[in-house]
CSV table of C-alpha atoms and ligand atoms in Angstrom, one decimal:
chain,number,residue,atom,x,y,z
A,286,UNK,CA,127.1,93.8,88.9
A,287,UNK,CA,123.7,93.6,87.7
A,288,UNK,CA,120.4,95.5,86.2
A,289,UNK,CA,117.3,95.6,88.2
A,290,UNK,CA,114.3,96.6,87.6
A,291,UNK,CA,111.2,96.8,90.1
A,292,UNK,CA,107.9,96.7,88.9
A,293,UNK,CA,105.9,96.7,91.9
A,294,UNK,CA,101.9,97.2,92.2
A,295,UNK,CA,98.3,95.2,93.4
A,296,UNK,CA,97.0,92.1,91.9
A,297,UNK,CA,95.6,92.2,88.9
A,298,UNK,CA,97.3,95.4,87.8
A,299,UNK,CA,98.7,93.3,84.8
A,300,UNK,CA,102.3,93.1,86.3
A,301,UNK,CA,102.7,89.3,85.3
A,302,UNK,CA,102.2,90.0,81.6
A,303,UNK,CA,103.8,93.2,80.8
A,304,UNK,CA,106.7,91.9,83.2
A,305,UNK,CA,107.5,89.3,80.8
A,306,UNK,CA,106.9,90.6,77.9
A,307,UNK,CA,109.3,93.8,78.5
A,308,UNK,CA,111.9,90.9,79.9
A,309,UNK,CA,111.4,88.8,76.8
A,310,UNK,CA,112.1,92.4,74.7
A,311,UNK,CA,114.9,93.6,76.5
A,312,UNK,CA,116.8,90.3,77.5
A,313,UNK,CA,116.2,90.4,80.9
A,314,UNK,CA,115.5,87.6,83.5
A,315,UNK,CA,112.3,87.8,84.8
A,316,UNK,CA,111.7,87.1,88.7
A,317,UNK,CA,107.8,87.0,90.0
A,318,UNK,CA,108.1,86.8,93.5
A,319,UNK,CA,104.7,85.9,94.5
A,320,UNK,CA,105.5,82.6,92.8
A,321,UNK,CA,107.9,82.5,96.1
A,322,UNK,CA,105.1,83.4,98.4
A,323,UNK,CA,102.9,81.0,96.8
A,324,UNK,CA,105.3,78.4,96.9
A,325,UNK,CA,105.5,78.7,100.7
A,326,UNK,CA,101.8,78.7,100.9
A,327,UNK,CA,101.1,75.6,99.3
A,328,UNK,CA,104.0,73.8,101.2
A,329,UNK,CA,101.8,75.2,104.6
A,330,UNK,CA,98.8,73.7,102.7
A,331,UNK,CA,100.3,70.6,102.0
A,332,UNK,CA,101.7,70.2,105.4
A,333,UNK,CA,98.2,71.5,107.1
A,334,UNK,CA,100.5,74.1,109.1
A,335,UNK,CA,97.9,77.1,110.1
A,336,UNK,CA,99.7,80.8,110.5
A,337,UNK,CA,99.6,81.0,114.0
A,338,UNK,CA,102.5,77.8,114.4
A,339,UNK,CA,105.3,80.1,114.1
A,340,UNK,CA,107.6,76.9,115.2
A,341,UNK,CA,106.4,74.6,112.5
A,342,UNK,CA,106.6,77.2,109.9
A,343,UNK,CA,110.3,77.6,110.9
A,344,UNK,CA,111.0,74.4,110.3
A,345,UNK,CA,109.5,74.0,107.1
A,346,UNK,CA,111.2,77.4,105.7
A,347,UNK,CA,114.7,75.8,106.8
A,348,UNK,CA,114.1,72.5,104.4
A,349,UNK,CA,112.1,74.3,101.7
A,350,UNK,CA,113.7,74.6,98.1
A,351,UNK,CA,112.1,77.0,95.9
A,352,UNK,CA,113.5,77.1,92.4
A,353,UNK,CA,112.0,79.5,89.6
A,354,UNK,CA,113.1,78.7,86.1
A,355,UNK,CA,113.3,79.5,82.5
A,356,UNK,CA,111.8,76.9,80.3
A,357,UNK,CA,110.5,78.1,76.6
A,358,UNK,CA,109.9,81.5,77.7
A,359,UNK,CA,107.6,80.4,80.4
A,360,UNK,CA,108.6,80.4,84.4
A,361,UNK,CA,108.6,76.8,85.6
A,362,UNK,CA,108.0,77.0,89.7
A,363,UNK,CA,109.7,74.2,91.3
A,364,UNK,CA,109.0,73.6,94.9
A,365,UNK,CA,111.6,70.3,96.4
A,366,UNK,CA,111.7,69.7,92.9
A,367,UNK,CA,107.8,69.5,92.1
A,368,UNK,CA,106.8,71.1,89.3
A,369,UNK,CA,104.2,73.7,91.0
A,370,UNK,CA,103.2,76.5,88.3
A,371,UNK,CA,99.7,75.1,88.2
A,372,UNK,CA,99.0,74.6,91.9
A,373,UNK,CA,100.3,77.4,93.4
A,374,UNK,CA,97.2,79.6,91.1
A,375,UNK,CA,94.6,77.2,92.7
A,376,UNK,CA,91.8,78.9,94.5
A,377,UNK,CA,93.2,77.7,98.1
A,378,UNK,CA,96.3,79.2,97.8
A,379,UNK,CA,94.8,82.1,96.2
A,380,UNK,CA,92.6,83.1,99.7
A,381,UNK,CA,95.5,81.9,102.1
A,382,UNK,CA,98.4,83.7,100.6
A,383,UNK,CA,98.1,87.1,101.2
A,384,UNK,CA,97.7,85.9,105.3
A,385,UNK,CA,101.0,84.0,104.8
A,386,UNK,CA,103.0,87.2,103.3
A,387,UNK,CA,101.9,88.9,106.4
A,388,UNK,CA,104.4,87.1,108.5
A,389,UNK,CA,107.9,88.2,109.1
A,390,UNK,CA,109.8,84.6,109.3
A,391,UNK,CA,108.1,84.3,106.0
A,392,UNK,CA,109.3,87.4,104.6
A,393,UNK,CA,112.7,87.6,106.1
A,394,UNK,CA,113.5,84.4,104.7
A,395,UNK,CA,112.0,84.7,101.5
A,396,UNK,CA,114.2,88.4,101.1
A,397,UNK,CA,117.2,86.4,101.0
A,398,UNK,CA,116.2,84.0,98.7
A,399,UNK,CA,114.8,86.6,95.9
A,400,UNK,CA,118.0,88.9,96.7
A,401,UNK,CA,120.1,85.6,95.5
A,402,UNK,CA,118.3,85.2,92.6
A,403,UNK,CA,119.1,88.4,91.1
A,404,UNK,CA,122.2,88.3,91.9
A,405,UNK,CA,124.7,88.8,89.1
A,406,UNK,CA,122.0,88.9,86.8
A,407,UNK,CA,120.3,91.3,84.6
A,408,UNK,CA,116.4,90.9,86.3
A,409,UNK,CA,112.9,92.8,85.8
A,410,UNK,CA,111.6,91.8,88.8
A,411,UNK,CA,107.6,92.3,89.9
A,412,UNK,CA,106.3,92.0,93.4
A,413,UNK,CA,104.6,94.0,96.3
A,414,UNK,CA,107.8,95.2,97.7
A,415,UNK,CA,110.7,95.2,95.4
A,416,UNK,CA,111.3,99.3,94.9
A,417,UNK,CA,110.6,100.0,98.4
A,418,UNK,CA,112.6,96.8,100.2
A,419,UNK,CA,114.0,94.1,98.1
A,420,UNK,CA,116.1,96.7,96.0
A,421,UNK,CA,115.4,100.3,97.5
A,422,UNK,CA,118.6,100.8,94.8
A,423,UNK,CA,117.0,99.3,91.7
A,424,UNK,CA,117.6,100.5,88.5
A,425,UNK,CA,114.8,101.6,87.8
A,426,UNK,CA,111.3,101.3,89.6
A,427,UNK,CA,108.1,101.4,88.2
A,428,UNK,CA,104.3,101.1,89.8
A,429,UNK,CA,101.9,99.6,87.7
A,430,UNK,CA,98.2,100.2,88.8
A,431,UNK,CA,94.5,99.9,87.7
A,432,UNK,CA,91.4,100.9,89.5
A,433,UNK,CA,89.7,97.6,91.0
A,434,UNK,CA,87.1,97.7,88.8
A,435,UNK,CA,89.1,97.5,85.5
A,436,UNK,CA,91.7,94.9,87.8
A,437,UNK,CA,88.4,93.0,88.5
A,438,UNK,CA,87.1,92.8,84.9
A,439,UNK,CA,90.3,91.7,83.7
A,440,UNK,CA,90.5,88.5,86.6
A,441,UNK,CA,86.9,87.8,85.5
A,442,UNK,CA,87.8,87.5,81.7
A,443,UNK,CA,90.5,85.8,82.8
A,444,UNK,CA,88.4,83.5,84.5
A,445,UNK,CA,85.9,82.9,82.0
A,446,UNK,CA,88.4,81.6,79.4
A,447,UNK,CA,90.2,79.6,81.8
A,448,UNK,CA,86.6,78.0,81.9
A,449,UNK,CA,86.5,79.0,85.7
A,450,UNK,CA,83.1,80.5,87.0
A,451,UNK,CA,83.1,83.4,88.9
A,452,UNK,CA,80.8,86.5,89.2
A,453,UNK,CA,82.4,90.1,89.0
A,454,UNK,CA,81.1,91.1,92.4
A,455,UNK,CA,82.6,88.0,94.2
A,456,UNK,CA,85.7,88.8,92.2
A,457,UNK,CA,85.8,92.6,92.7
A,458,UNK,CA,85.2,92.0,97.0
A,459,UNK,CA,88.2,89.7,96.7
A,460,UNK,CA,90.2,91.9,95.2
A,461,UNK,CA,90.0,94.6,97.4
A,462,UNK,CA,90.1,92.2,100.3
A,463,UNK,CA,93.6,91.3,99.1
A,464,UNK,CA,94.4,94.8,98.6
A,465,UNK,CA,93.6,95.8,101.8
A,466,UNK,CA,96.0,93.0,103.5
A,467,UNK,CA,99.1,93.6,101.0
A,468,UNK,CA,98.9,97.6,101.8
A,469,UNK,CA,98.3,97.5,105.7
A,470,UNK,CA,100.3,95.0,106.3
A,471,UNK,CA,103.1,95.7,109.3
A,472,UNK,CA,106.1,94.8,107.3
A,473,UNK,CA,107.0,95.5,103.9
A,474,UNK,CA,103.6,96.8,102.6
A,475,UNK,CA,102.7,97.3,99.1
A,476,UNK,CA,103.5,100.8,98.8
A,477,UNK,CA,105.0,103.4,95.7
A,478,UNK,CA,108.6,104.0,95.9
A,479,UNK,CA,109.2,107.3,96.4
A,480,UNK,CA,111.2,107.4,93.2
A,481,UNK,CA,109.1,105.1,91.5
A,482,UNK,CA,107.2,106.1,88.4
A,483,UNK,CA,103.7,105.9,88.5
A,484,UNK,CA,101.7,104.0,85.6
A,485,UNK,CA,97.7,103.4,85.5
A,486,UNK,CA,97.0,101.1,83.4
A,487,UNK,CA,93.2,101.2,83.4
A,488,UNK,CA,93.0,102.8,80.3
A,489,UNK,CA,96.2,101.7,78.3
A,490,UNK,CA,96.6,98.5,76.1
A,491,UNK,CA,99.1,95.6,77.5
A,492,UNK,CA,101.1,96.8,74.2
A,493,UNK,CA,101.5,100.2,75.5
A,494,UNK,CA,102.2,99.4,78.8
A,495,UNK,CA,104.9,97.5,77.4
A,496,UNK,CA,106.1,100.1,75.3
A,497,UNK,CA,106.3,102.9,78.0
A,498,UNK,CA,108.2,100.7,80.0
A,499,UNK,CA,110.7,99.6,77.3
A,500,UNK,CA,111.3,103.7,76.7
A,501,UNK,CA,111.7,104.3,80.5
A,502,UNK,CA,114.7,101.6,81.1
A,503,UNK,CA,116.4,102.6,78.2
A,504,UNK,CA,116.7,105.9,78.9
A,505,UNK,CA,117.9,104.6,82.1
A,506,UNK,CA,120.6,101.9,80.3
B,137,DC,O1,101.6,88.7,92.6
B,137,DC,P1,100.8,87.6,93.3
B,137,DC,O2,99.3,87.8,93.2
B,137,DC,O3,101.2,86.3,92.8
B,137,DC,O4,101.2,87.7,94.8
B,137,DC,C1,100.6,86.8,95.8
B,137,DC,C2,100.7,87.4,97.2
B,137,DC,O5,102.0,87.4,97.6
B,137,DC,C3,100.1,88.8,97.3
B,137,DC,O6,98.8,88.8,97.8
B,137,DC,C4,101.0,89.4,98.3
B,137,DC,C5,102.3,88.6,98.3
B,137,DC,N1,103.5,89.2,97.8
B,137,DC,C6,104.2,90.0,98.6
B,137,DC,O7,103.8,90.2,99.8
B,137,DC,N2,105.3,90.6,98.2
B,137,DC,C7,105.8,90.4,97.0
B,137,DC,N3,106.9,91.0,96.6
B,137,DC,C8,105.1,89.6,96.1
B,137,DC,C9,103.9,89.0,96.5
């Protein structure tokens, strides 16, 4: 038996952060599955595999080892064993991956493999497609959204004390580029769960994100 609970929404919404923070308060494992996507993506990278070579990409899903760990409160992203937390946020990856989730040898397999993680396990788990596909029986299901603008502000202060540069037009286009793919995608796209409950975070600190969550699973417990 386990717990799940779906927190599903676009990039930038703030799912990453509140995700672990409400796992950290409530003792729950928490599961980012675009680490998964990304992982794939920078194993195409890596191998110089383009989208379109459905054959290599087969081959390199059936000898791929993703692995997402636990260490000090942080998740570690092993890919073969490589530590790959950093790499898998570089810019590269960050243009190519939403293309890659598009595909369904890519998704199908990655399913399994973030069905299996949860398994037996108590999980808050954040993603695209979680309430609507990966556990259309979760525990509970949340979707978390901003506007773009507020999501793009937040990825350009983000940015800027990362000591990346980046201007808030370039950012902003990018983000409803990627919006665009995730939600018209054919399979699986990111979509509210019927019975999912709908949060904007626009105007809402991280802390009470975090704290409207935490009331909504344990009225659910
Ligand atoms: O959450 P993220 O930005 O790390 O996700 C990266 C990409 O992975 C995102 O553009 C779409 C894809 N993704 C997906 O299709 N389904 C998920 N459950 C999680 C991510």
């Amino acid at each position: 038996m386990s717990f799940v609970v779906a927190i599903d929404g676009p990039a930038g919404s703030g799912k990453g952060t509140i995700t672990k923070l409400v796992g950290e308060k409530l003792g729950l494992i928490n599961i980012d599955t675009g680490a998964t996507f990304r992982s794939v993506t920078l194993a195409m990278l890596n191998e110089k595999i383009d989208i379109n070579e459905e054959e290599r990409i087969k081959k390199l899903l059936e000898n791929i080892h993703i692995d997402l760990k636990q260490e000090n409160g942080t998740q570690v992203v092993l890919l073969n064993g490589e530590d790959v937390t950093l790499k898998i946020r570089s810019n590269e990856v960050n243009s190519f991956v939403s293309p890659v989730s598009t595909l369904k040898i890519v998704r199908d397999n990655l399913l399994n493999l973030q069905r299996k993680m949860a398994e037996g396990k108590n999980v808050i788990m954040e993603g695209r497609d979680i309430g609507t596909t990966v556990f259309p029986n979760a525990n509970v299901k949340i979707y978390l959204d901003a506007t773009p603008e507020e999501r793009a502000r937040r990825r350009v202060k983000q940015n800027i004390e990362q000591g990346i540069d980046c201007s808030y037009e370039e950012v902003l286009a990018s983000v409803k580029k990627r919006d665009k793919i995730d939600s018209e995608r054919e399979i699986a796209p990111l979509k509210q769960a019927d019975d999912a409950i709908y949060i904007d975070s626009s105007n809402m600190t991280i802390d009470e994100v975090v704290e409207t969550i935490c009331k909504i699973i344990k009225e659910k417990v």
